[in-house]
PDB file of C-alpha atoms and ligand atoms in Angstrom:
ATOM      1  CA  MET O   4       0.263   0.106   0.096  1.00  0.00           C
ATOM      2  CA  SER O   5       1.558   3.358  -1.048  1.00  0.00           C
ATOM      3  CA  GLU O   6       0.927   6.615   0.948  1.00  0.00           C
ATOM      4  CA  ASN O   7       0.358  10.113  -0.355  1.00  0.00           C
ATOM      5  CA  ALA O   8      -0.391  10.905   3.288  1.00  0.00           C
ATOM      6  CA  GLY O   9       2.523  13.098   4.086  1.00  0.00           C
ATOM      7  CA  GLY O  10       1.498  16.080   6.380  1.00  0.00           C
ATOM      8  CA  MET O  11      -2.156  14.735   6.700  1.00  0.00           C
ATOM      9  CA  ALA O  12      -2.247  14.607  10.408  1.00  0.00           C
ATOM     10  CA  ASN O  13      -5.161  16.923  10.757  1.00  0.00           C
ATOM     11  CA  GLN O  14      -7.007  15.216   7.901  1.00  0.00           C
ATOM     12  CA  ARG O  15      -8.971  12.112   7.655  1.00  0.00           C
ATOM     13  CA  GLN O  16      -7.498   9.659   5.487  1.00  0.00           C
ATOM     14  CA  VAL O  17      -8.981   7.310   3.234  1.00  0.00           C
ATOM     15  CA  TYR O  18      -7.891   4.265   1.249  1.00  0.00           C
ATOM     16  CA  MET O  19      -8.252   4.567  -2.281  1.00  0.00           C
ATOM     17  CA  ASN O  20      -7.026   1.765  -4.815  1.00  0.00           C
ATOM     18  CA  GLY O  21      -4.172   0.714  -2.751  1.00  0.00           C
ATOM     19  CA  GLU O  22      -3.066   4.315  -1.609  1.00  0.00           C
ATOM     20  CA  ILE O  23      -3.709   6.145   1.462  1.00  0.00           C
ATOM     21  CA  VAL O  24      -4.694   9.764   0.651  1.00  0.00           C
ATOM     22  CA  ALA O  25      -6.356  12.790   2.100  1.00  0.00           C
ATOM     23  CA  GLU O  26     -10.042  12.428   1.955  1.00  0.00           C
ATOM     24  CA  ALA O  27     -10.069  16.083  -0.018  1.00  0.00           C
ATOM     25  CA  ASP O  28      -7.489  14.320  -2.568  1.00  0.00           C
ATOM     26  CA  ALA O  29      -9.686  11.156  -2.978  1.00  0.00           C
ATOM     27  CA  ARG O  30     -10.855  11.141  -6.618  1.00  0.00           C
ATOM     28  CA  VAL O  31     -13.180   8.719  -8.425  1.00  0.00           C
ATOM     29  CA  HIS O  32     -12.917   8.646 -12.369  1.00  0.00           C
ATOM     30  CA  VAL O  33     -16.055  10.397 -14.223  1.00  0.00           C
ATOM     31  CA  ASN O  34     -16.534   7.074 -16.218  1.00  0.00           C
ATOM     32  CA  ASP O  35     -16.407   5.015 -12.989  1.00  0.00           C
ATOM     33  CA  ARG O  36     -19.436   2.597 -13.254  1.00  0.00           C
ATOM     34  CA  GLY O  37     -20.440   3.151  -9.758  1.00  0.00           C
ATOM     35  CA  PHE O  38     -20.848   7.062 -10.636  1.00  0.00           C
ATOM     36  CA  ILE O  39     -22.522   6.528 -13.771  1.00  0.00           C
ATOM     37  CA  TYR O  40     -24.508   3.323 -13.319  1.00  0.00           C
ATOM     38  CA  GLY O  41     -24.595   2.777  -9.502  1.00  0.00           C
ATOM     39  CA  ASP O  42     -22.519  -0.378 -10.524  1.00  0.00           C
ATOM     40  CA  ALA O  43     -21.359  -0.884  -6.979  1.00  0.00           C
ATOM     41  CA  VAL O  44     -21.712  -2.173  -3.612  1.00  0.00           C
ATOM     42  CA  PHE O  45     -20.796  -1.028  -0.170  1.00  0.00           C
ATOM     43  CA  ASP O  46     -21.137  -1.713   3.624  1.00  0.00           C
ATOM     44  CA  THR O  47     -21.342   0.423   6.594  1.00  0.00           C
ATOM     45  CA  ALA O  48     -20.055  -0.405  10.039  1.00  0.00           C
ATOM     46  CA  ARG O  49     -19.813   1.991  12.895  1.00  0.00           C
ATOM     47  CA  THR O  50     -17.293   2.562  16.092  1.00  0.00           C
ATOM     48  CA  PHE O  51     -18.267   2.383  19.667  1.00  0.00           C
ATOM     49  CA  GLY O  52     -15.578   4.333  21.623  1.00  0.00           C
ATOM     50  CA  GLY O  53     -13.364   4.203  18.669  1.00  0.00           C
ATOM     51  CA  GLU O  54     -13.576   0.258  18.283  1.00  0.00           C
ATOM     52  CA  THR O  55     -15.360  -1.259  15.250  1.00  0.00           C
ATOM     53  CA  PHE O  56     -18.382  -3.157  16.023  1.00  0.00           C
ATOM     54  CA  ARG O  57     -18.895  -6.613  14.245  1.00  0.00           C
ATOM     55  CA  LEU O  58     -16.681  -5.953  11.312  1.00  0.00           C
ATOM     56  CA  ARG O  59     -16.377  -9.498  10.369  1.00  0.00           C
ATOM     57  CA  GLU O  60     -20.158  -9.662   9.734  1.00  0.00           C
ATOM     58  CA  HIS O  61     -20.352  -6.323   7.694  1.00  0.00           C
ATOM     59  CA  ILE O  62     -17.205  -7.575   5.665  1.00  0.00           C
ATOM     60  CA  ASP O  63     -19.017 -10.950   5.066  1.00  0.00           C
ATOM     61  CA  ARG O  64     -22.200  -8.898   4.186  1.00  0.00           C
ATOM     62  CA  LEU O  65     -20.361  -7.082   1.739  1.00  0.00           C
ATOM     63  CA  TYR O  66     -18.890 -10.110   0.062  1.00  0.00           C
ATOM     64  CA  ARG O  67     -22.165 -11.568  -0.362  1.00  0.00           C
ATOM     65  CA  SER O  68     -23.151  -8.154  -2.113  1.00  0.00           C
ATOM     66  CA  LEU O  69     -20.041  -8.406  -4.453  1.00  0.00           C
ATOM     67  CA  ARG O  70     -20.850 -12.057  -5.402  1.00  0.00           C
ATOM     68  CA  TYR O  71     -24.396 -11.036  -6.219  1.00  0.00           C
ATOM     69  CA  VAL O  72     -23.382  -8.211  -8.618  1.00  0.00           C
ATOM     70  CA  ASP O  73     -20.308 -10.264  -9.766  1.00  0.00           C
ATOM     71  CA  ILE O  74     -17.551  -7.840  -9.029  1.00  0.00           C
ATOM     72  CA  ASP O  75     -14.273  -9.141  -7.902  1.00  0.00           C
ATOM     73  CA  PRO O  76     -12.481  -6.693  -5.261  1.00  0.00           C
ATOM     74  CA  GLY O  77      -9.176  -7.969  -5.902  1.00  0.00           C
ATOM     75  CA  LEU O  78      -8.786  -8.230  -2.066  1.00  0.00           C
ATOM     76  CA  SER O  79      -9.281 -11.140   0.475  1.00  0.00           C
ATOM     77  CA  LYS O  80     -11.876 -10.553   3.357  1.00  0.00           C
ATOM     78  CA  ALA O  81      -8.804 -10.399   5.735  1.00  0.00           C
ATOM     79  CA  GLU O  82      -6.934  -7.774   3.469  1.00  0.00           C
ATOM     80  CA  LEU O  83     -10.173  -5.518   3.490  1.00  0.00           C
ATOM     81  CA  THR O  84     -10.641  -6.066   7.214  1.00  0.00           C
ATOM     82  CA  GLU O  85      -7.066  -4.853   8.007  1.00  0.00           C
ATOM     83  CA  ILE O  86      -7.381  -1.966   5.696  1.00  0.00           C
ATOM     84  CA  SER O  87     -10.826  -1.039   7.527  1.00  0.00           C
ATOM     85  CA  SER O  88      -9.377  -1.287  10.899  1.00  0.00           C
ATOM     86  CA  ASP O  89      -6.004   0.662   9.677  1.00  0.00           C
ATOM     87  CA  ILE O  90      -8.430   3.592   8.289  1.00  0.00           C
ATOM     88  CA  VAL O  91     -10.143   3.706  11.597  1.00  0.00           C
ATOM     89  CA  ALA O  92      -6.889   3.877  13.522  1.00  0.00           C
ATOM     90  CA  ARG O  93      -5.608   6.387  11.373  1.00  0.00           C
ATOM     91  CA  ASN O  94      -8.610   8.706  11.918  1.00  0.00           C
ATOM     92  CA  ARG O  95      -9.570   8.031  15.223  1.00  0.00           C
ATOM     93  CA  HIS O  96      -7.419  11.050  16.785  1.00  0.00           C
ATOM     94  CA  LEU O  97      -9.579  13.434  14.806  1.00  0.00           C
ATOM     95  CA  LEU O  98     -12.626  12.170  16.748  1.00  0.00           C
ATOM     96  CA  GLY O  99     -14.295  14.616  19.140  1.00  0.00           C
ATOM     97  CA  PRO O 100     -14.963  13.533  22.825  1.00  0.00           C
ATOM     98  CA  ASP O 101     -17.912  11.073  22.776  1.00  0.00           C
ATOM     99  CA  ASP O 102     -17.772  10.941  18.861  1.00  0.00           C
ATOM    100  CA  ASP O 103     -17.735   7.860  16.741  1.00  0.00           C
ATOM    101  CA  TYR O 104     -17.353   7.002  13.143  1.00  0.00           C
ATOM    102  CA  TRP O 105     -19.243   5.353  10.342  1.00  0.00           C
ATOM    103  CA  ILE O 106     -16.569   3.019   8.381  1.00  0.00           C
ATOM    104  CA  PHE O 107     -17.605   2.579   4.685  1.00  0.00           C
ATOM    105  CA  GLN O 108     -15.978   0.317   2.310  1.00  0.00           C
ATOM    106  CA  ARG O 109     -17.295   0.862  -1.219  1.00  0.00           C
ATOM    107  CA  ILE O 110     -16.549  -1.124  -4.336  1.00  0.00           C
ATOM    108  CA  THR O 111     -17.335  -0.268  -7.796  1.00  0.00           C
ATOM    109  CA  ARG O 112     -16.706  -2.270 -10.890  1.00  0.00           C
ATOM    110  CA  GLY O 113     -14.362   0.569 -12.183  1.00  0.00           C
ATOM    111  CA  ALA O 114     -13.946   2.704 -15.109  1.00  0.00           C
ATOM    112  CA  ASN O 115     -16.501   2.252 -18.040  1.00  0.00           C
ATOM    113  CA  ASP O 116     -13.605   2.701 -20.508  1.00  0.00           C
ATOM    114  CA  PRO O 117     -10.272   1.576 -18.423  1.00  0.00           C
ATOM    115  CA  ASP O 118      -8.213   2.702 -21.281  1.00  0.00           C
ATOM    116  CA  GLY O 119      -9.383   6.082 -21.364  1.00  0.00           C
ATOM    117  CA  PRO O 120      -7.447   8.923 -20.080  1.00  0.00           C
ATOM    118  CA  GLY O 121      -7.047   8.833 -16.014  1.00  0.00           C
ATOM    119  CA  ALA O 122      -8.810   5.642 -15.887  1.00  0.00           C
ATOM    120  CA  HIS O 123      -7.592   2.400 -14.421  1.00  0.00           C
ATOM    121  CA  GLU O 124      -8.212  -1.341 -14.873  1.00  0.00           C
ATOM    122  CA  GLY O 125     -10.217  -3.185 -12.211  1.00  0.00           C
ATOM    123  CA  PRO O 126     -12.623  -2.264  -9.463  1.00  0.00           C
ATOM    124  CA  THR O 127     -12.425   0.903  -7.580  1.00  0.00           C
ATOM    125  CA  VAL O 128     -12.072   0.188  -3.950  1.00  0.00           C
ATOM    126  CA  ILE O 129     -12.472   2.979  -1.190  1.00  0.00           C
ATOM    127  CA  VAL O 130     -12.458   2.938   2.551  1.00  0.00           C
ATOM    128  CA  LEU O 131     -13.531   5.812   4.331  1.00  0.00           C
ATOM    129  CA  THR O 132     -14.714   7.313   7.679  1.00  0.00           C
ATOM    130  CA  VAL O 133     -17.408   9.732   8.546  1.00  0.00           C
ATOM    131  CA  PRO O 134     -18.187  11.115  11.908  1.00  0.00           C
ATOM    132  CA  LEU O 135     -21.739   9.786  13.028  1.00  0.00           C
ATOM    133  CA  PRO O 136     -24.405  12.733  13.062  1.00  0.00           C
ATOM    134  CA  LEU O 137     -24.904  12.237  16.712  1.00  0.00           C
ATOM    135  CA  ALA O 138     -25.986  15.899  17.502  1.00  0.00           C
ATOM    136  CA  LYS O 139     -28.311  15.968  14.324  1.00  0.00           C
ATOM    137  CA  ARG O 140     -30.133  12.552  15.516  1.00  0.00           C
ATOM    138  CA  ALA O 141     -29.965  13.184  19.056  1.00  0.00           C
ATOM    139  CA  ALA O 142     -33.712  14.209  19.374  1.00  0.00           C
ATOM    140  CA  LEU O 143     -34.663  11.034  18.018  1.00  0.00           C
ATOM    141  CA  PHE O 144     -33.734   9.156  21.032  1.00  0.00           C
ATOM    142  CA  ARG O 145     -35.677  11.987  23.413  1.00  0.00           C
ATOM    143  CA  ASP O 146     -38.724  12.229  21.358  1.00  0.00           C
ATOM    144  CA  GLY O 147     -38.806   8.836  19.168  1.00  0.00           C
ATOM    145  CA  ILE O 148     -39.020   8.569  15.417  1.00  0.00           C
ATOM    146  CA  GLU O 149     -42.094   9.584  13.182  1.00  0.00           C
ATOM    147  CA  ILE O 150     -42.625   7.177  10.564  1.00  0.00           C
ATOM    148  CA  ALA O 151     -44.322   8.041   7.277  1.00  0.00           C
ATOM    149  CA  VAL O 152     -45.309   5.566   4.497  1.00  0.00           C
ATOM    150  CA  PRO O 153     -44.490   7.154   1.029  1.00  0.00           C
ATOM    151  CA  PRO O 154     -46.599   5.970  -2.235  1.00  0.00           C
ATOM    152  CA  THR O 155     -43.334   4.620  -3.815  1.00  0.00           C
ATOM    153  CA  ARG O 156     -42.895   1.284  -3.214  1.00  0.00           C
ATOM    154  CA  ARG O 157     -39.954  -0.722  -2.629  1.00  0.00           C
ATOM    155  CA  THR O 158     -38.139  -2.377  -5.375  1.00  0.00           C
ATOM    156  CA  PRO O 159     -39.159  -6.111  -5.574  1.00  0.00           C
ATOM    157  CA  PRO O 160     -36.774  -8.780  -4.805  1.00  0.00           C
ATOM    158  CA  GLU O 161     -37.711 -10.022  -8.511  1.00  0.00           C
ATOM    159  CA  SER O 162     -36.027  -7.170 -10.016  1.00  0.00           C
ATOM    160  CA  LEU O 163     -33.070  -6.253  -7.486  1.00  0.00           C
ATOM    161  CA  SER O 164     -32.666  -8.322  -4.143  1.00  0.00           C
ATOM    162  CA  PRO O 165     -32.776  -5.906  -1.022  1.00  0.00           C
ATOM    163  CA  ASN O 166     -30.399  -8.505   0.639  1.00  0.00           C
ATOM    164  CA  ALA O 167     -27.631  -6.952  -1.369  1.00  0.00           C
ATOM    165  CA  LYS O 168     -26.331  -3.261  -0.267  1.00  0.00           C
ATOM    166  CA  THR O 169     -25.742  -1.818  -3.401  1.00  0.00           C
ATOM    167  CA  HIS O 170     -25.309   1.737  -4.566  1.00  0.00           C
ATOM    168  CA  ASN O 171     -28.752   1.886  -6.057  1.00  0.00           C
ATOM    169  CA  TYR O 172     -30.547   3.798  -3.376  1.00  0.00           C
ATOM    170  CA  LEU O 173     -32.729   5.858  -5.838  1.00  0.00           C
ATOM    171  CA  ASN O 174     -35.945   3.915  -4.975  1.00  0.00           C
ATOM    172  CA  LEU O 175     -35.334   4.759  -1.192  1.00  0.00           C
ATOM    173  CA  ILE O 176     -34.409   8.472  -2.279  1.00  0.00           C
ATOM    174  CA  VAL O 177     -37.375   9.084  -4.165  1.00  0.00           C
ATOM    175  CA  ALA O 178     -39.560   7.781  -1.373  1.00  0.00           C
ATOM    176  CA  ALA O 179     -37.970  10.030   0.972  1.00  0.00           C
ATOM    177  CA  ASN O 180     -38.487  12.779  -1.259  1.00  0.00           C
ATOM    178  CA  GLU O 181     -42.199  11.993  -1.252  1.00  0.00           C
ATOM    179  CA  VAL O 182     -42.565  12.607   2.622  1.00  0.00           C
ATOM    180  CA  LYS O 183     -40.181  15.253   3.108  1.00  0.00           C
ATOM    181  CA  ASP O 184     -42.352  18.351   1.918  1.00  0.00           C
ATOM    182  CA  SER O 185     -45.574  16.988   3.800  1.00  0.00           C
ATOM    183  CA  ASN O 186     -43.569  15.759   6.961  1.00  0.00           C
ATOM    184  CA  PRO O 187     -39.937  17.178   6.950  1.00  0.00           C
ATOM    185  CA  GLY O 188     -39.002  15.233  10.124  1.00  0.00           C
ATOM    186  CA  ALA O 189     -40.503  11.961   9.129  1.00  0.00           C
ATOM    187  CA  TRP O 190     -38.208   8.819   8.150  1.00  0.00           C
ATOM    188  CA  PRO O 191     -39.777   6.938   5.320  1.00  0.00           C
ATOM    189  CA  ILE O 192     -40.776   3.183   5.538  1.00  0.00           C
ATOM    190  CA  LEU O 193     -42.060   1.769   2.208  1.00  0.00           C
ATOM    191  CA  LEU O 194     -44.330  -0.779   1.291  1.00  0.00           C
ATOM    192  CA  ASP O 195     -43.137  -3.375  -1.055  1.00  0.00           C
ATOM    193  CA  THR O 196     -45.409  -4.281  -4.273  1.00  0.00           C
ATOM    194  CA  ARG O 197     -47.654  -6.539  -2.286  1.00  0.00           C
ATOM    195  CA  GLY O 198     -48.419  -3.928   0.081  1.00  0.00           C
ATOM    196  CA  PHE O 199     -46.691  -5.366   3.207  1.00  0.00           C
ATOM    197  CA  LEU O 200     -43.992  -2.910   5.270  1.00  0.00           C
ATOM    198  CA  THR O 201     -40.282  -3.331   4.538  1.00  0.00           C
ATOM    199  CA  GLU O 202     -37.574  -0.885   5.382  1.00  0.00           C
ATOM    200  CA  GLY O 203     -36.127   2.353   4.968  1.00  0.00           C
ATOM    201  CA  SER O 204     -32.822   3.801   3.545  1.00  0.00           C
ATOM    202  CA  GLY O 205     -30.711   2.576   6.236  1.00  0.00           C
ATOM    203  CA  SER O 206     -33.021   1.228   8.710  1.00  0.00           C
ATOM    204  CA  ASN O 207     -35.197  -1.804   9.563  1.00  0.00           C
ATOM    205  CA  LEU O 208     -38.449  -1.802  11.271  1.00  0.00           C
ATOM    206  CA  PHE O 209     -40.052  -3.529  14.193  1.00  0.00           C
ATOM    207  CA  LEU O 210     -43.592  -3.441  15.697  1.00  0.00           C
ATOM    208  CA  VAL O 211     -44.216  -4.550  19.342  1.00  0.00           C
ATOM    209  CA  ARG O 212     -47.758  -6.099  19.748  1.00  0.00           C
ATOM    210  CA  ASP O 213     -49.134  -7.594  22.952  1.00  0.00           C
ATOM    211  CA  GLY O 214     -45.705  -8.369  23.904  1.00  0.00           C
ATOM    212  CA  GLU O 215     -44.478  -9.874  20.789  1.00  0.00           C
ATOM    213  CA  VAL O 216     -41.765  -8.335  18.354  1.00  0.00           C
ATOM    214  CA  LEU O 217     -42.546  -8.677  14.787  1.00  0.00           C
ATOM    215  CA  THR O 218     -40.227  -7.398  11.804  1.00  0.00           C
ATOM    216  CA  PRO O 219     -40.658  -8.032   7.853  1.00  0.00           C
ATOM    217  CA  LYS O 220     -39.396 -10.929   6.260  1.00  0.00           C
ATOM    218  CA  ARG O 221     -35.832 -11.265   5.595  1.00  0.00           C
ATOM    219  CA  GLU O 222     -36.543 -11.864   1.843  1.00  0.00           C
ATOM    220  CA  TYR O 223     -37.758  -8.202   1.629  1.00  0.00           C
ATOM    221  CA  VAL O 224     -35.281  -6.380   3.357  1.00  0.00           C
ATOM    222  CA  LEU O 225     -31.645  -5.886   3.896  1.00  0.00           C
ATOM    223  CA  ALA O 226     -30.688  -8.257   6.793  1.00  0.00           C
ATOM    224  CA  GLY O 227     -29.400  -5.362   9.084  1.00  0.00           C
ATOM    225  CA  ILE O 228     -26.453  -6.407  11.688  1.00  0.00           C
ATOM    226  CA  SER O 229     -28.211  -4.409  14.275  1.00  0.00           C
ATOM    227  CA  ARG O 230     -31.599  -6.269  13.070  1.00  0.00           C
ATOM    228  CA  ASP O 231     -29.675  -9.477  14.018  1.00  0.00           C
ATOM    229  CA  VAL O 232     -28.646  -7.892  17.492  1.00  0.00           C
ATOM    230  CA  ALA O 233     -32.329  -6.908  18.282  1.00  0.00           C
ATOM    231  CA  LEU O 234     -33.418 -10.295  17.329  1.00  0.00           C
ATOM    232  CA  GLU O 235     -30.578 -12.024  19.023  1.00  0.00           C
ATOM    233  CA  GLN O 236     -31.557  -9.942  22.396  1.00  0.00           C
ATOM    234  CA  CYS O 237     -35.149 -11.082  21.958  1.00  0.00           C
ATOM    235  CA  GLU O 238     -34.142 -14.531  22.107  1.00  0.00           C
ATOM    236  CA  ALA O 239     -31.773 -13.860  25.006  1.00  0.00           C
ATOM    237  CA  LEU O 240     -34.576 -12.223  27.015  1.00  0.00           C
ATOM    238  CA  SER O 241     -37.183 -14.903  26.144  1.00  0.00           C
ATOM    239  CA  ILE O 242     -39.235 -11.976  24.271  1.00  0.00           C
ATOM    240  CA  PRO O 243     -41.503 -13.631  21.625  1.00  0.00           C
ATOM    241  CA  TYR O 244     -40.601 -12.350  17.994  1.00  0.00           C
ATOM    242  CA  ARG O 245     -41.364 -13.307  14.570  1.00  0.00           C
ATOM    243  CA  GLU O 246     -40.674 -12.305  11.119  1.00  0.00           C
ATOM    244  CA  ALA O 247     -43.726 -11.688   9.243  1.00  0.00           C
ATOM    245  CA  ASP O 248     -45.525  -9.715   6.385  1.00  0.00           C
ATOM    246  CA  LEU O 249     -46.566  -6.781   8.083  1.00  0.00           C
ATOM    247  CA  THR O 250     -49.479  -4.781   6.791  1.00  0.00           C
ATOM    248  CA  LEU O 251     -50.472  -0.824   7.809  1.00  0.00           C
ATOM    249  CA  PHE O 252     -53.125  -2.481  10.014  1.00  0.00           C
ATOM    250  CA  ASP O 253     -50.423  -4.007  11.997  1.00  0.00           C
ATOM    251  CA  ALA O 254     -48.564  -0.646  12.396  1.00  0.00           C
ATOM    252  CA  ALA O 255     -51.764   1.174  13.242  1.00  0.00           C
ATOM    253  CA  THR O 256     -52.509  -1.473  16.123  1.00  0.00           C
ATOM    254  CA  ALA O 257     -48.885  -1.617  17.447  1.00  0.00           C
ATOM    255  CA  ASP O 258     -48.120  -0.890  20.867  1.00  0.00           C
ATOM    256  CA  GLU O 259     -44.400   0.234  20.365  1.00  0.00           C
ATOM    257  CA  ALA O 260     -42.166   0.300  17.555  1.00  0.00           C
ATOM    258  CA  PHE O 261     -38.520   0.804  16.881  1.00  0.00           C
ATOM    259  CA  ILE O 262     -36.089   1.086  14.122  1.00  0.00           C
ATOM    260  CA  THR O 263     -32.556  -0.628  14.000  1.00  0.00           C
ATOM    261  CA  SER O 264     -29.482   0.764  11.952  1.00  0.00           C
ATOM    262  CA  THR O 265     -25.726   0.723  12.350  1.00  0.00           C
ATOM    263  CA  SER O 266     -25.926   4.301  13.454  1.00  0.00           C
ATOM    264  CA  LEU O 267     -28.876   4.242  15.624  1.00  0.00           C
ATOM    265  CA  CYS O 268     -28.412   0.983  17.089  1.00  0.00           C
ATOM    266  CA  LEU O 269     -31.910   0.401  18.339  1.00  0.00           C
ATOM    267  CA  CYS O 270     -34.291   3.695  18.433  1.00  0.00           C
ATOM    268  CA  PRO O 271     -37.945   4.214  19.563  1.00  0.00           C
ATOM    269  CA  VAL O 272     -40.657   5.179  17.087  1.00  0.00           C
ATOM    270  CA  ARG O 273     -43.193   7.669  18.421  1.00  0.00           C
ATOM    271  CA  ALA O 274     -45.711   7.644  15.634  1.00  0.00           C
ATOM    272  CA  ILE O 275     -46.579   6.152  12.251  1.00  0.00           C
ATOM    273  CA  GLN O 276     -48.521   7.755   9.592  1.00  0.00           C
ATOM    274  CA  GLY O 277     -49.392  10.674  12.129  1.00  0.00           C
ATOM    275  CA  ARG O 278     -50.749   8.213  14.502  1.00  0.00           C
ATOM    276  CA  THR O 279     -49.283   8.064  17.802  1.00  0.00           C
ATOM    277  CA  LEU O 280     -48.447   4.684  19.227  1.00  0.00           C
ATOM    278  CA  ALA O 281     -50.486   3.015  21.998  1.00  0.00           C
ATOM    279  CA  GLU O 282     -47.699   2.991  24.418  1.00  0.00           C
ATOM    280  CA  PRO O 283     -47.558   6.531  26.038  1.00  0.00           C
ATOM    281  CA  ASP O 284     -43.866   6.231  26.919  1.00  0.00           C
ATOM    282  CA  VAL O 285     -40.999   6.498  24.335  1.00  0.00           C
ATOM    283  CA  PRO O 286     -39.409   4.191  24.464  1.00  0.00           C
ATOM    284  CA  GLY O 287     -41.919   1.819  25.598  1.00  0.00           C
ATOM    285  CA  PRO O 288     -40.963  -1.048  28.004  1.00  0.00           C
ATOM    286  CA  VAL O 289     -40.087  -3.775  25.338  1.00  0.00           C
ATOM    287  CA  THR O 290     -38.118  -1.130  23.412  1.00  0.00           C
ATOM    288  CA  ARG O 291     -36.301  -0.010  26.452  1.00  0.00           C
ATOM    289  CA  ARG O 292     -35.397  -3.604  27.492  1.00  0.00           C
ATOM    290  CA  LEU O 293     -33.997  -3.999  24.020  1.00  0.00           C
ATOM    291  CA  GLN O 294     -32.142  -0.865  23.884  1.00  0.00           C
ATOM    292  CA  GLU O 295     -30.296  -1.883  27.306  1.00  0.00           C
ATOM    293  CA  ALA O 296     -29.616  -5.205  26.106  1.00  0.00           C
ATOM    294  CA  PHE O 297     -28.431  -3.834  22.901  1.00  0.00           C
ATOM    295  CA  ALA O 298     -26.035  -1.343  24.886  1.00  0.00           C
ATOM    296  CA  GLU O 299     -24.832  -4.548  26.649  1.00  0.00           C
ATOM    297  CA  VAL O 300     -23.826  -6.184  23.530  1.00  0.00           C
ATOM    298  CA  VAL O 301     -21.883  -3.262  22.031  1.00  0.00           C
ATOM    299  CA  GLY O 302     -20.418  -2.274  25.282  1.00  0.00           C
ATOM    300  CA  HIS O 303     -21.416   0.990  25.038  1.00  0.00           C
ATOM    301  CA  ASP O 304     -24.290   3.427  26.260  1.00  0.00           C
ATOM    302  CA  PHE O 305     -25.385   4.814  22.851  1.00  0.00           C
ATOM    303  CA  VAL O 306     -28.642   6.183  24.043  1.00  0.00           C
ATOM    304  CA  GLY O 307     -26.476   8.147  26.595  1.00  0.00           C
ATOM    305  CA  GLN O 308     -24.080   9.149  23.820  1.00  0.00           C
ATOM    306  CA  TYR O 309     -26.980  10.420  21.692  1.00  0.00           C
ATOM    307  CA  LEU O 310     -28.751  12.305  24.319  1.00  0.00           C
ATOM    308  CA  ALA O 311     -25.457  14.033  25.538  1.00  0.00           C
ATOM    309  CA  HIS O 312     -25.297  15.463  22.033  1.00  0.00           C
ATOM    310  CA  LEU O 313     -28.752  17.060  22.349  1.00  0.00           C
ATOM    311  CA  ASP O 314     -27.527  20.543  22.622  1.00  0.00           C
ATOM    312  CA  GLY O 315     -24.462  20.079  20.309  1.00  0.00           C
TER     313      GLY O 315
HETATM  314  N1  LIG I 556     -32.128  -1.566   5.310  1.00  0.00           N
HETATM  315  C1  LIG I 556     -31.300  -0.722   4.119  1.00  0.00           C
HETATM  316  C2  LIG I 556     -31.756  -0.422   2.883  1.00  0.00           C
HETATM  317  C3  LIG I 556     -29.998  -0.183   4.665  1.00  0.00           C
HETATM  318  O1  LIG I 556     -29.295   0.498   3.682  1.00  0.00           O
HETATM  319  C4  LIG I 556     -29.550  -0.372   6.109  1.00  0.00           C
HETATM  320  C5  LIG I 556     -28.354   0.051   6.386  1.00  0.00           C
HETATM  321  O2  LIG I 556     -27.148  -0.670   6.404  1.00  0.00           O
HETATM  322  C6  LIG I 556     -30.475  -1.365   6.994  1.00  0.00           C
HETATM  323  C7  LIG I 556     -31.576  -1.667   6.465  1.00  0.00           C
HETATM  324  C8  LIG I 556     -29.853  -1.263   8.149  1.00  0.00           C
HETATM  325  O3  LIG I 556     -28.893  -2.249   8.338  1.00  0.00           O
HETATM  326  P1  LIG I 556     -27.619  -2.243   9.701  1.00  0.00           P
HETATM  327  O4  LIG I 556     -28.307  -2.661  10.883  1.00  0.00           O
HETATM  328  O5  LIG I 556     -26.783  -3.299   9.127  1.00  0.00           O
HETATM  329  O6  LIG I 556     -27.134  -0.733   9.243  1.00  0.00           O
END
């Protein structure tokens, strides 16, 4: 790995095709297929107190996404894991107190015309860190998330598998645009083409009704690493749970709801489609138990971390 990183002590460093460069100097070619077609996959882990959580699972998921779209990264899982850890280590000192990173691995199929000027043969491999937007999202832990269901449906698995984490987020972005004018603070959760609840751009949904935890079936969503943690904790705490086709009726009659995502871990929902959930406390009792169990697993009080950024 070569380094163009001299004098970069105060800048975040990025891995870019075998080199370490300052983030501001990292360049993707104009004909890169990830840019022109979304012909790329990625994964996103996060740190807790500067340590990356479940990196192996994120790298495993990334390699499944790569196989699905038939891109050879030219690196082994072990190599990409080491590069990811190296980038976190290089950038850790730039984190503010009680801040943490997202860590992204992005792999595109490379330049459409590899012989063109400035292009290169083979895939484009990027590893970078981005500080988590803790202050921006802190109020979600105090007030709960409001969920809106947009008219646009999630791309069906018959067209593109939601199990792969690809650069094709336009479906989710168009859906987010539909709710942002009418309900600027709401997080969209899309229905699938059959009319069942799926996921948002970066989050999995859970409902709690009569003490049972329900979440959309794995075939129709990304199998979130945080979703796995939540389900594992249901099992550990003997909270009944089930994957199911969930309707808007299920959402309307839920007592509690929460979403899971790498950045938020497990965050309560306050309302769905403008309707406040039956449980008056946010988080409700089941959500709170799962938040506490989640914090144990990651070894970090992520709720306290977000709340500490409330005035940030
Ligand atoms: N669904 C989609 C479409 C996502 O992009 C993500 C984010 O990675 C998730 C769900 C949540 O997955 P995770 O918990 O691994 O962040």
